[in-house]
Tab-separated table of C-alpha atoms in Angstrom:
chain	number	residue	atom	x	y	z
A	556	MET	CA	0.170	-0.032	-0.047
A	557	GLY	CA	1.249	3.415	-0.845
A	558	ARG	CA	1.457	6.247	1.273
A	559	LEU	CA	-2.201	7.565	2.052
A	560	PHE	CA	-1.537	11.058	3.096
A	561	GLY	CA	-0.842	13.428	0.119
A	562	THR	CA	-0.111	17.068	0.499
A	563	ASP	CA	-3.191	17.587	2.182
A	564	GLY	CA	-4.630	15.004	3.796
A	565	VAL	CA	-6.128	11.501	2.510
A	566	ARG	CA	-8.099	11.900	-0.669
A	567	GLY	CA	-9.775	9.866	-3.029
A	568	ILE	CA	-13.111	8.923	-4.704
A	569	ALA	CA	-15.672	8.606	-1.772
A	570	ASN	CA	-17.126	5.261	-1.159
A	571	ALA	CA	-14.353	3.643	-3.492
A	572	ASP	CA	-10.853	4.905	-2.503
A	573	LEU	CA	-11.986	6.882	0.769
A	574	THR	CA	-14.442	4.380	2.416
A	575	ALA	CA	-16.380	4.533	5.617
A	576	GLU	CA	-14.082	1.803	6.830
A	577	LEU	CA	-11.005	3.835	5.987
A	578	ALA	CA	-12.220	7.045	7.520
A	579	LEU	CA	-13.184	5.142	10.895
A	580	GLY	CA	-9.908	3.590	11.192
A	581	LEU	CA	-7.795	6.696	10.396
A	582	SER	CA	-9.745	8.507	13.034
A	583	VAL	CA	-9.281	5.766	15.627
A	584	ALA	CA	-5.454	5.949	14.779
A	585	ALA	CA	-5.397	9.675	14.896
A	586	ALA	CA	-6.810	9.704	18.278
A	587	HIS	CA	-4.281	7.565	19.566
A	588	VAL	CA	-1.543	9.624	18.020
A	589	LEU	CA	-2.887	13.142	18.631
A	590	ALA	CA	-4.340	12.609	21.812
A	591	GLU	CA	-1.418	10.641	23.541
A	592	ALA	CA	0.528	13.426	24.814
A	593	GLY	CA	-2.240	15.201	26.620
A	594	ASP	CA	-2.473	15.403	30.348
A	595	TYR	CA	-6.171	15.739	30.814
A	596	ALA	CA	-6.537	15.028	34.565
A	597	GLY	CA	-9.283	12.715	34.219
A	598	GLN	CA	-10.858	14.550	31.143
A	599	ARG	CA	-11.301	13.177	27.860
A	600	PRO	CA	-9.481	14.467	24.721
A	601	VAL	CA	-11.743	16.779	22.553
A	602	ALA	CA	-11.992	16.902	18.719
A	603	VAL	CA	-13.621	19.477	16.475
A	604	VAL	CA	-15.224	18.075	13.313
A	605	GLY	CA	-16.503	19.757	10.345
A	606	ARG	CA	-17.091	18.819	6.538
A	607	ASP	CA	-17.870	20.510	3.403
A	608	PRO	CA	-21.535	20.029	1.800
A	609	ARG	CA	-20.588	16.967	-0.363
A	610	ALA	CA	-23.255	14.210	-0.111
A	611	SER	CA	-20.365	11.817	0.679
A	612	GLY	CA	-19.281	14.211	3.527
A	613	GLU	CA	-22.711	13.001	5.339
A	614	PHE	CA	-21.639	9.446	5.901
A	615	LEU	CA	-17.954	10.147	6.081
A	616	GLU	CA	-18.751	12.443	9.049
A	617	ALA	CA	-20.604	9.615	10.555
A	618	ALA	CA	-17.707	7.570	10.408
A	619	VAL	CA	-15.117	9.647	11.878
A	620	VAL	CA	-17.481	10.690	14.652
A	621	ALA	CA	-17.926	7.301	15.403
A	622	GLY	CA	-14.038	6.217	15.174
A	623	LEU	CA	-13.208	9.124	17.578
A	624	ALA	CA	-15.935	8.465	20.164
A	625	SER	CA	-15.113	4.669	20.180
A	626	ALA	CA	-11.333	5.778	20.947
A	627	GLY	CA	-12.705	7.780	23.902
A	628	VAL	CA	-12.683	11.224	22.167
A	629	ASP	CA	-15.422	13.895	22.847
A	630	VAL	CA	-16.542	15.342	19.570
A	631	LEU	CA	-17.798	18.669	18.858
A	632	ARG	CA	-19.526	18.648	15.580
A	633	VAL	CA	-19.589	21.748	13.931
A	634	GLY	CA	-21.391	20.932	10.598
A	635	VAL	CA	-20.738	22.522	7.316
A	636	LEU	CA	-18.072	25.035	7.625
A	637	PRO	CA	-14.899	25.910	5.733
A	638	THR	CA	-11.374	24.305	6.680
A	639	PRO	CA	-9.966	27.444	8.162
A	640	ALA	CA	-13.052	27.789	10.379
A	641	VAL	CA	-12.379	23.951	11.807
A	642	ALA	CA	-8.793	24.971	12.196
A	643	TYR	CA	-9.910	28.319	14.125
A	644	LEU	CA	-12.274	26.500	16.380
A	645	THR	CA	-9.866	23.975	17.081
A	646	GLY	CA	-7.416	26.586	18.469
A	647	ALA	CA	-10.015	28.838	20.128
A	648	LEU	CA	-11.944	25.986	21.923
A	649	GLY	CA	-8.701	24.376	23.145
A	650	ALA	CA	-9.427	21.236	21.368
A	651	ASP	CA	-6.700	18.535	21.238
A	652	PHE	CA	-7.179	17.957	17.499
A	653	GLY	CA	-9.696	18.863	14.520
A	654	VAL	CA	-11.172	16.914	11.573
A	655	MET	CA	-12.131	18.331	8.222
A	656	LEU	CA	-13.826	16.276	5.804
A	657	SER	CA	-13.313	17.746	2.136
A	658	ALA	CA	-11.649	17.475	-1.071
A	659	SER	CA	-11.241	21.082	-1.696
A	660	HIS	CA	-11.276	22.152	-5.385
A	661	ASN	CA	-11.780	18.534	-6.533
A	662	ALA	CA	-15.011	17.296	-8.230
A	663	MET	CA	-17.795	16.156	-6.199
A	664	PRO	CA	-17.281	12.516	-6.340
A	665	ASP	CA	-13.948	12.943	-4.509
A	666	ASN	CA	-13.709	13.616	-0.578
A	667	GLY	CA	-10.943	13.649	1.750
A	668	VAL	CA	-10.034	13.614	5.710
A	669	LYS	CA	-7.714	16.303	6.893
A	670	PHE	CA	-6.357	16.148	10.456
A	671	LEU	CA	-5.308	19.224	12.300
A	672	ALA	CA	-3.113	19.089	15.529
A	673	ARG	CA	-3.711	21.234	18.848
A	674	GLY	CA	-3.912	24.921	18.063
A	675	GLY	CA	-5.547	24.289	14.671
A	676	HIS	CA	-2.261	23.507	12.938
A	677	LYS	CA	-1.728	21.150	9.953
A	678	LEU	CA	0.225	17.736	10.908
A	679	ASP	CA	3.754	17.545	9.910
A	680	ASP	CA	4.872	14.327	8.035
A	681	GLU	CA	6.012	12.616	11.130
A	682	LEU	CA	2.638	12.722	12.791
A	683	GLU	CA	1.009	11.507	9.475
A	684	ASP	CA	3.369	8.697	9.088
A	685	ARG	CA	2.573	7.735	12.790
A	686	ILE	CA	-1.233	7.666	12.061
A	687	GLU	CA	-0.859	5.852	8.914
A	688	ALA	CA	1.471	3.319	10.616
A	689	LEU	CA	-0.813	2.829	13.396
A	690	TYR	CA	-3.889	2.491	11.195
A	691	THR	CA	-2.164	0.073	9.094
A	692	GLU	CA	-1.115	-1.915	12.277
A	693	HIS	CA	-5.026	-2.171	13.442
A	694	ARG	CA	-5.866	-2.899	9.924
A	695	THR	CA	-3.806	-6.129	9.903
A	696	GLY	CA	-5.208	-7.494	13.181
A	697	ALA	CA	-3.357	-5.999	15.970
A	698	PRO	CA	-6.061	-5.141	18.696
A	699	TRP	CA	-6.408	-1.668	20.050
A	700	ALA	CA	-7.528	-0.545	23.408
A	701	ARG	CA	-11.340	0.170	23.473
A	702	PRO	CA	-13.135	2.047	26.150
A	703	THR	CA	-16.234	0.866	27.497
A	704	GLY	CA	-19.230	2.252	29.435
A	705	ALA	CA	-18.502	5.756	30.665
A	706	GLY	CA	-15.217	5.587	28.926
A	707	VAL	CA	-16.545	6.122	25.328
A	708	GLY	CA	-16.428	9.722	23.977
A	709	ARG	CA	-19.583	11.779	23.837
A	710	VAL	CA	-20.834	13.706	20.862
A	711	ARG	CA	-22.612	17.141	20.552
A	712	ASP	CA	-23.323	19.581	17.871
A	713	TYR	CA	-21.661	22.928	18.245
A	714	ASP	CA	-24.052	25.315	16.448
A	715	GLU	CA	-22.045	28.361	18.067
A	716	GLY	CA	-19.196	27.830	15.737
A	717	PHE	CA	-20.670	29.760	12.907
A	718	ASP	CA	-21.070	32.764	14.717
A	719	ALA	CA	-17.755	32.399	16.363
A	720	TYR	CA	-15.924	32.219	13.312
A	721	VAL	CA	-17.604	35.303	12.014
A	722	ALA	CA	-16.993	37.274	14.486
A	723	HIS	CA	-13.260	36.397	14.449
A	724	LEU	CA	-13.141	37.569	10.826
A	725	ILE	CA	-14.861	40.745	11.504
A	726	GLY	CA	-12.569	41.273	14.401
A	727	VAL	CA	-9.218	41.304	12.570
A	728	LEU	CA	-10.237	43.663	9.714
A	729	PRO	CA	-8.264	46.731	9.727
A	730	ASN	CA	-11.273	48.960	8.385
A	731	ARG	CA	-14.997	48.412	6.952
A	732	LEU	CA	-16.043	47.781	3.534
A	733	ASP	CA	-18.809	50.302	3.408
A	734	GLY	CA	-19.380	51.488	-0.096
A	735	LEU	CA	-17.975	48.415	-2.009
A	736	LYS	CA	-20.060	46.186	-4.311
A	737	ILE	CA	-18.616	42.768	-4.141
A	738	VAL	CA	-19.744	39.626	-5.830
A	739	LEU	CA	-18.945	36.396	-3.878
A	740	ASP	CA	-18.765	33.043	-5.624
A	741	GLU	CA	-18.827	30.401	-2.984
A	742	ALA	CA	-18.603	27.329	-5.332
A	743	HIS	CA	-21.702	25.857	-3.572
A	744	GLY	CA	-19.286	24.912	-0.812
A	745	ALA	CA	-18.535	25.114	2.692
A	746	ALA	CA	-18.290	29.121	2.789
A	747	SER	CA	-21.755	29.419	1.363
A	748	ARG	CA	-23.282	30.929	4.637
A	749	VAL	CA	-20.080	32.309	6.134
A	750	SER	CA	-18.741	34.430	3.528
A	751	PRO	CA	-21.832	36.535	2.519
A	752	GLU	CA	-22.606	36.915	6.316
A	753	ALA	CA	-18.937	38.268	7.054
A	754	PHE	CA	-18.808	40.574	4.134
A	755	SER	CA	-22.397	41.808	4.820
A	756	ARG	CA	-21.530	42.465	8.536
A	757	ALA	CA	-18.256	44.231	7.607
A	758	GLY	CA	-20.538	46.868	5.428
A	759	ALA	CA	-20.214	45.556	1.857
A	760	ASP	CA	-23.133	45.487	-0.563
A	761	VAL	CA	-22.934	41.715	-1.375
A	762	ILE	CA	-24.173	39.736	-4.465
A	763	THR	CA	-23.827	35.851	-4.146
A	764	LEU	CA	-23.081	33.046	-6.763
A	765	GLY	CA	-22.725	29.590	-6.019
A	766	ALA	CA	-24.308	29.843	-2.588
A	767	ARG	CA	-26.971	27.223	-2.873
A	768	PRO	CA	-25.338	23.945	-1.843
A	769	ASP	CA	-27.296	20.601	-2.516
A	770	GLY	CA	-24.593	18.089	-1.867
A	771	LEU	CA	-23.898	17.221	-5.591
A	772	ASN	CA	-22.992	20.673	-7.193
A	773	ILE	CA	-19.746	21.640	-5.231
A	774	ASN	CA	-17.249	23.237	-7.597
A	775	ASP	CA	-19.579	22.487	-10.543
A	776	GLY	CA	-18.607	25.160	-13.120
A	777	CYS	CA	-18.337	27.708	-10.300
A	778	GLY	CA	-15.819	28.966	-7.833
A	779	SER	CA	-12.031	29.696	-7.794
A	780	THR	CA	-11.633	27.206	-10.512
A	781	HIS	CA	-14.055	28.314	-12.705
A	782	LEU	CA	-14.167	32.321	-12.783
A	783	GLY	CA	-16.306	32.867	-15.992
A	784	LEU	CA	-19.734	33.213	-13.885
A	785	LEU	CA	-17.940	35.588	-11.471
A	786	ARG	CA	-16.454	37.784	-14.226
A	787	ALA	CA	-19.712	38.091	-15.847
A	788	ALA	CA	-21.592	39.048	-12.897
A	789	VAL	CA	-19.049	41.574	-11.616
A	790	ILE	CA	-19.415	43.388	-14.914
A	791	GLU	CA	-23.351	42.873	-14.970
A	792	HIS	CA	-23.677	44.495	-11.575
A	793	GLY	CA	-21.051	47.084	-11.733
A	794	ALA	CA	-19.298	45.692	-8.898
A	795	ASP	CA	-15.942	46.929	-7.524
A	796	LEU	CA	-14.531	43.541	-7.424
A	797	GLY	CA	-15.310	39.840	-7.368
A	798	ILE	CA	-14.049	37.051	-4.776
A	799	ALA	CA	-14.188	33.302	-5.667
A	800	HIS	CA	-13.573	30.545	-3.105
A	801	ASP	CA	-13.040	26.559	-3.704
A	802	GLY	CA	-15.045	23.847	-2.177
A	803	ASP	CA	-13.671	24.380	1.469
A	804	ALA	CA	-12.776	27.990	1.379
A	805	ASP	CA	-9.328	27.817	2.173
A	806	ARG	CA	-8.396	29.700	-0.963
A	807	CYS	CA	-9.256	32.954	-2.600
A	808	LEU	CA	-9.027	34.367	-6.141
A	809	ALA	CA	-10.481	37.604	-7.342
A	810	VAL	CA	-11.427	39.528	-10.311
A	811	ASP	CA	-11.373	43.599	-10.879
A	812	ALA	CA	-14.110	45.802	-11.769
A	813	ALA	CA	-13.354	44.895	-15.674
A	814	GLY	CA	-13.664	41.200	-14.972
A	815	ASN	CA	-9.727	40.465	-14.950
A	816	GLU	CA	-8.497	37.685	-12.838
A	817	VAL	CA	-6.239	38.817	-9.836
A	818	ASP	CA	-4.219	35.511	-8.898
A	819	GLY	CA	-2.940	34.593	-5.659
A	820	ASP	CA	0.539	36.003	-6.390
A	821	GLN	CA	-1.271	39.402	-7.129
A	822	ILE	CA	-3.088	39.055	-3.925
A	823	LEU	CA	-0.179	38.200	-1.677
A	824	ALA	CA	1.509	41.275	-3.462
A	825	VAL	CA	-1.303	43.632	-2.396
A	826	LEU	CA	-1.435	42.291	0.955
A	827	ALA	CA	2.417	42.251	1.485
A	828	LEU	CA	2.383	46.045	0.800
A	829	ALA	CA	-0.430	46.621	3.177
A	830	LEU	CA	0.952	44.756	6.263
A	831	ARG	CA	4.209	46.569	5.596
A	832	GLU	CA	2.470	50.005	5.671
A	833	ARG	CA	1.184	48.980	9.205
A	834	ASP	CA	4.567	47.567	10.203
A	835	ALA	CA	3.070	43.815	10.556
A	836	LEU	CA	5.085	42.283	7.754
A	837	ARG	CA	7.550	40.751	10.209
A	838	GLU	CA	11.422	40.433	8.700
A	839	ASN	CA	10.082	42.473	5.963
A	840	THR	CA	9.558	39.095	4.185
A	841	VAL	CA	6.770	37.121	2.381
A	842	VAL	CA	6.746	33.342	1.605
A	843	GLY	CA	5.805	31.809	-1.658
A	844	THR	CA	6.381	28.698	-3.696
A	845	VAL	CA	8.448	27.474	-6.377
A	846	MET	CA	5.342	27.946	-8.621
A	847	SER	CA	5.144	31.788	-7.568
A	848	ASN	CA	5.263	33.740	-10.817
A	849	LEU	CA	8.433	35.263	-11.599
A	850	GLY	CA	6.727	38.699	-11.932
A	851	PHE	CA	5.729	38.388	-8.162
A	852	LYS	CA	9.610	37.765	-7.268
A	853	LEU	CA	10.686	40.694	-9.423
A	854	ALA	CA	7.805	43.083	-7.591
A	855	MET	CA	9.025	42.167	-4.188
A	856	GLU	CA	12.600	42.856	-5.302
A	857	ARG	CA	11.641	46.327	-6.439
A	858	GLU	CA	9.638	47.077	-3.500
A	859	GLY	CA	12.681	46.015	-0.860
A	860	ILE	CA	10.711	42.923	0.364
A	861	THR	CA	12.480	39.568	0.945
A	862	PHE	CA	10.932	36.810	-1.054
A	863	VAL	CA	11.429	33.009	0.438
A	864	GLN	CA	10.479	30.275	-1.574
A	865	THR	CA	9.485	26.522	-0.536
A	866	ALA	CA	8.011	23.513	-2.035
A	867	VAL	CA	4.587	23.735	-3.430
A	868	GLY	CA	1.724	23.135	-0.765
A	869	ASP	CA	0.658	25.661	1.853
A	870	ARG	CA	1.687	23.325	4.548
A	871	TYR	CA	5.401	23.890	3.450
A	872	ILE	CA	4.749	27.619	3.617
A	873	LEU	CA	3.396	27.515	7.017
A	874	GLU	CA	6.401	25.486	8.058
A	875	GLU	CA	8.753	28.071	7.056
A	876	MET	CA	6.782	31.180	8.345
A	877	LYS	CA	6.450	29.279	11.455
A	878	ARG	CA	10.249	28.508	11.618
A	879	HIS	CA	11.262	31.875	11.104
A	880	GLY	CA	8.327	34.133	12.512
A	881	TYR	CA	7.162	35.554	9.021
A	882	ALA	CA	3.640	37.073	8.854
A	883	LEU	CA	2.668	36.600	5.561
A	884	GLY	CA	2.906	33.605	2.897
A	885	GLY	CA	0.868	31.890	0.065
A	886	GLU	CA	0.286	30.388	-3.308
A	887	GLN	CA	-0.609	31.518	-6.697
A	888	SER	CA	-3.591	29.238	-6.367
A	889	GLY	CA	-4.994	31.464	-3.704
A	890	HIS	CA	-3.746	29.851	-0.614
A	891	VAL	CA	-3.017	32.860	1.580
A	892	ILE	CA	-1.786	32.695	5.274
A	893	VAL	CA	-1.936	35.524	7.363
A	894	LEU	CA	-0.349	34.055	10.339
A	895	ASP	CA	-1.409	36.452	12.913
A	896	HIS	CA	-4.810	35.894	12.367
A	897	ALA	CA	-5.092	32.207	10.803
A	898	THR	CA	-3.007	28.752	10.996
A	899	THR	CA	-4.035	27.846	7.422
A	900	GLY	CA	-5.010	29.436	4.130
A	901	ASP	CA	-8.147	31.113	4.718
A	902	GLY	CA	-10.201	32.158	1.701
A	903	THR	CA	-12.764	34.292	3.356
A	904	LEU	CA	-10.167	36.191	5.516
A	905	THR	CA	-8.049	36.849	2.502
A	906	GLY	CA	-11.087	38.133	0.425
A	907	LEU	CA	-12.081	40.518	3.421
A	908	LEU	CA	-8.384	41.762	3.712
A	909	LEU	CA	-8.140	42.390	0.133
A	910	ALA	CA	-11.431	44.280	0.018
A	911	ALA	CA	-10.525	46.128	3.053
A	912	ARG	CA	-7.375	47.483	1.209
A	913	VAL	CA	-9.297	48.738	-1.733
A	914	ALA	CA	-11.775	50.451	0.746
A	915	ALA	CA	-8.974	51.922	2.633
A	916	THR	CA	-6.865	53.238	-0.411
A	917	GLY	CA	-10.036	54.298	-2.405
A	918	THR	CA	-7.923	52.717	-4.995
A	919	SER	CA	-9.351	50.158	-7.686
A	920	LEU	CA	-8.226	46.524	-7.086
A	921	ALA	CA	-6.857	46.591	-10.905
A	922	GLU	CA	-4.344	49.350	-9.890
A	923	LEU	CA	-3.386	47.697	-6.653
A	924	ALA	CA	-2.847	44.509	-8.562
A	925	ALA	CA	-0.563	46.224	-10.917
A	926	VAL	CA	2.135	46.289	-8.372
A	927	MET	CA	3.195	43.237	-10.382
A	928	ASP	CA	3.430	42.335	-13.890
A	929	ARG	CA	2.390	38.697	-14.402
A	930	LEU	CA	4.636	37.118	-16.710
A	931	PRO	CA	2.847	34.379	-19.176
A	932	GLN	CA	2.637	31.134	-17.327
A	933	VAL	CA	1.323	27.984	-18.761
A	934	LEU	CA	0.262	24.930	-16.653
A	935	VAL	CA	-0.612	21.729	-18.363
A	936	ASN	CA	-2.010	18.665	-16.278
A	937	VAL	CA	-0.871	15.237	-17.766
A	938	PRO	CA	-3.350	12.537	-16.315
A	939	ASP	CA	-3.124	8.921	-16.370
A	940	VAL	CA	0.717	8.634	-15.797
A	941	ASP	CA	3.161	7.077	-12.923
A	942	LYS	CA	3.786	10.457	-11.272
A	943	SER	CA	5.980	8.487	-9.146
A	944	ARG	CA	8.680	8.276	-11.518
A	945	VAL	CA	8.971	12.004	-12.488
A	946	GLY	CA	12.577	12.386	-11.595
A	947	GLU	CA	13.630	8.954	-12.918
A	948	THR	CA	14.167	9.092	-16.726
A	949	ALA	CA	16.738	10.429	-18.572
A	950	GLU	CA	14.430	11.088	-21.749
A	951	LEU	CA	12.487	13.209	-19.587
A	952	ALA	CA	15.370	14.930	-17.630
A	953	ALA	CA	17.128	15.839	-21.212
A	954	ALA	CA	13.785	17.221	-22.547
A	955	VAL	CA	13.581	19.583	-19.328
A	956	THR	CA	17.220	20.638	-19.710
A	957	ALA	CA	16.817	21.457	-23.434
A	958	ALA	CA	13.602	23.458	-22.643
A	959	GLU	CA	15.450	25.854	-19.846
A	960	VAL	CA	18.187	26.279	-22.640
A	961	GLU	CA	15.820	27.368	-24.891
A	962	LEU	CA	13.921	29.703	-22.680
A	963	GLY	CA	16.895	31.234	-21.087
A	964	ALA	CA	16.886	33.603	-18.264
A	965	THR	CA	13.559	35.084	-19.259
A	966	GLY	CA	11.695	31.727	-18.336
A	967	ARG	CA	11.662	28.613	-16.571
A	968	VAL	CA	10.236	25.005	-16.208
A	969	LEU	CA	8.884	23.050	-13.228
A	970	LEU	CA	7.424	19.587	-13.367
A	971	ARG	CA	6.032	18.018	-10.398
A	972	PRO	CA	3.592	15.230	-9.570
A	973	SER	CA	0.313	16.455	-8.010
A	974	GLY	CA	-0.136	15.884	-4.321
A	975	THR	CA	-3.811	15.319	-4.587
A	976	GLU	CA	-4.669	13.818	-7.983
A	977	PRO	CA	-3.186	11.320	-10.155
A	978	LEU	CA	-1.236	13.365	-12.709
A	979	VAL	CA	1.853	15.334	-13.337
A	980	ARG	CA	1.834	19.144	-13.700
A	981	VAL	CA	4.041	20.564	-16.517
A	982	MET	CA	4.573	24.615	-15.729
A	983	VAL	CA	6.320	26.822	-18.274
A	984	GLU	CA	7.020	30.598	-17.729
A	985	ALA	CA	8.227	32.621	-20.525
A	986	ALA	CA	8.247	36.224	-21.741
A	987	ASP	CA	5.822	35.121	-24.438
A	988	ILE	CA	2.748	33.303	-24.015
A	989	ASP	CA	2.725	31.539	-27.175
A	990	HIS	CA	6.397	30.454	-26.586
A	991	ALA	CA	5.395	29.098	-23.259
A	992	THR	CA	2.576	27.130	-24.616
A	993	ALA	CA	4.682	25.568	-27.332
A	994	VAL	CA	7.203	24.543	-24.714
A	995	ALA	CA	4.845	23.225	-22.438
A	996	GLY	CA	2.865	21.150	-24.892
A	997	ARG	CA	6.099	19.236	-26.043
A	998	LEU	CA	7.044	18.693	-22.431
A	999	ALA	CA	3.532	17.271	-21.759
A	1000	ASP	CA	3.809	15.030	-24.812
A	1001	VAL	CA	7.075	13.668	-23.474
A	1002	VAL	CA	5.615	13.144	-19.908
A	1003	LYS	CA	2.859	11.019	-21.565
A	1004	ALA	CA	5.229	8.978	-23.624
A	1005	THR	CA	7.707	8.301	-20.904
A	1006	LEU	CA	5.494	7.996	-17.884
A	1007	GLY	CA	2.310	6.767	-19.550
C-alpha cells in the first residue's frame, strides 16, 4: 500500500478509495496519536469535526465521529464550515485536534480527511506517518484499547461555531468595507453561509453566486476553478470586485471591476504592501513557492521585500513561516496565510483583507494588483501517468534541460507530481505566451510518452 497521506490529507473517490471503514480506522489511529501526549486530569480529549457540503461527507462524518468516540474522544460536531473555520475553532476552543472532511477544489465524487493538530495547525509528515502506521497495524489485526461504559466519547453539535468564526473574521479587519459592491462566488461549498455573512457584516453590498449547495453541485462550473460566472456577474452588476472560493474555502481568487483575474500572487503582493504599511510584515519577508510567478519575485525585489520560496503546498509555506516568524505567505492558487490571524489558508479572510485594502486606499483592485507584472505562465496537467517516476527517466530530464536552455533567463520550467490528484503538472514560464504554450505542450507529450 502506498502512502495514504498526500500534500493535504487523505483524498480519493468517496466510497471507492475513501470508504467509511478507512475514515473510521484513520480516526481511531489519529485519536491515539494526537491525544496521547495530553494531560487531561481525568478529562477526555476533545476533537472538532467539520465538513464541506458533499453528499459523501454525511456518511464520512458519521464514520469519523464514530471512530473518535469509540476511541474515547469527545466530539464537537460543527457541521458545514470552511477548513479554516475548523482550524480556528480547534485553537479557540482548546481542542486537542480537529478533523475536516473535504476534497477542496476537487470534483464532487472525491472527498478527503484532513487532521489538524492542537492549535489548529496542519500535521507534519512525522505525525501523518505515525497515524498511517498505527492504522495499518490495526487493519492487519493488532487489537487496540477500546474504552467501555462511561469511557466512550460523547458527541454534541456545536452550532455556536458559525457565529464565533464570523466574529473572528470581522474582528481582524483593519477597516470596514462600506461603499463597496462585491460579488462572491462560493462554489456551492463550505463558505456558502459564512462568507456572505462576514462581508455583509463588514459593510459591503454583497451579491452571491454558487451559494446554494445541494451536496452534488460543489465546484460544478463555479468557484475559484471556474471564474467565468464571477467575471460576468461583476461586469453585469457594476461591482468593484469579485471574490471566488473553492469547495472548502481555504483559498481565494479575485476579479477586478473589468472582470480581469487577480490571482494568488497578485493578492499576496497587495497584502504584503498593506502589512508593511502597518509595520506588520515581520522581517520584511513574504513566503511563496516554486510555482510563484517570476513577476511576483521581481515586484517584491523592486519594493525591497524579501521573497522566500518553498515546495508547493501551503503546509510547507506554513512550516517556513513558523520556523522564522514570518507573517505572510501564500500560493498562486489563492492559498494565503496571514499567520497573526489564521493557522492555514483562509479564503474568506483573504478576500476580506483584499477588499479592506481597496476600501482603505480608495484605489481600484486593478490598480493595486498592477504592483506586479504577471509573466505568461502555462500549466498543463498530464493525467494517467506514473507520477512517482517524474525524476527517474533520462529522456524526460533531457527534455527539461533542453527547454530550460531554450527559454534562457526569461523563463523557467517546473515538473511536479500532484499531491492530491493522479497526474503530473507541467509549468512553463516565458516572456511570450505562445512560446510558453509551445514548450509546455512538447514537455507534456514527453511526460505522457515516458511515464504513461
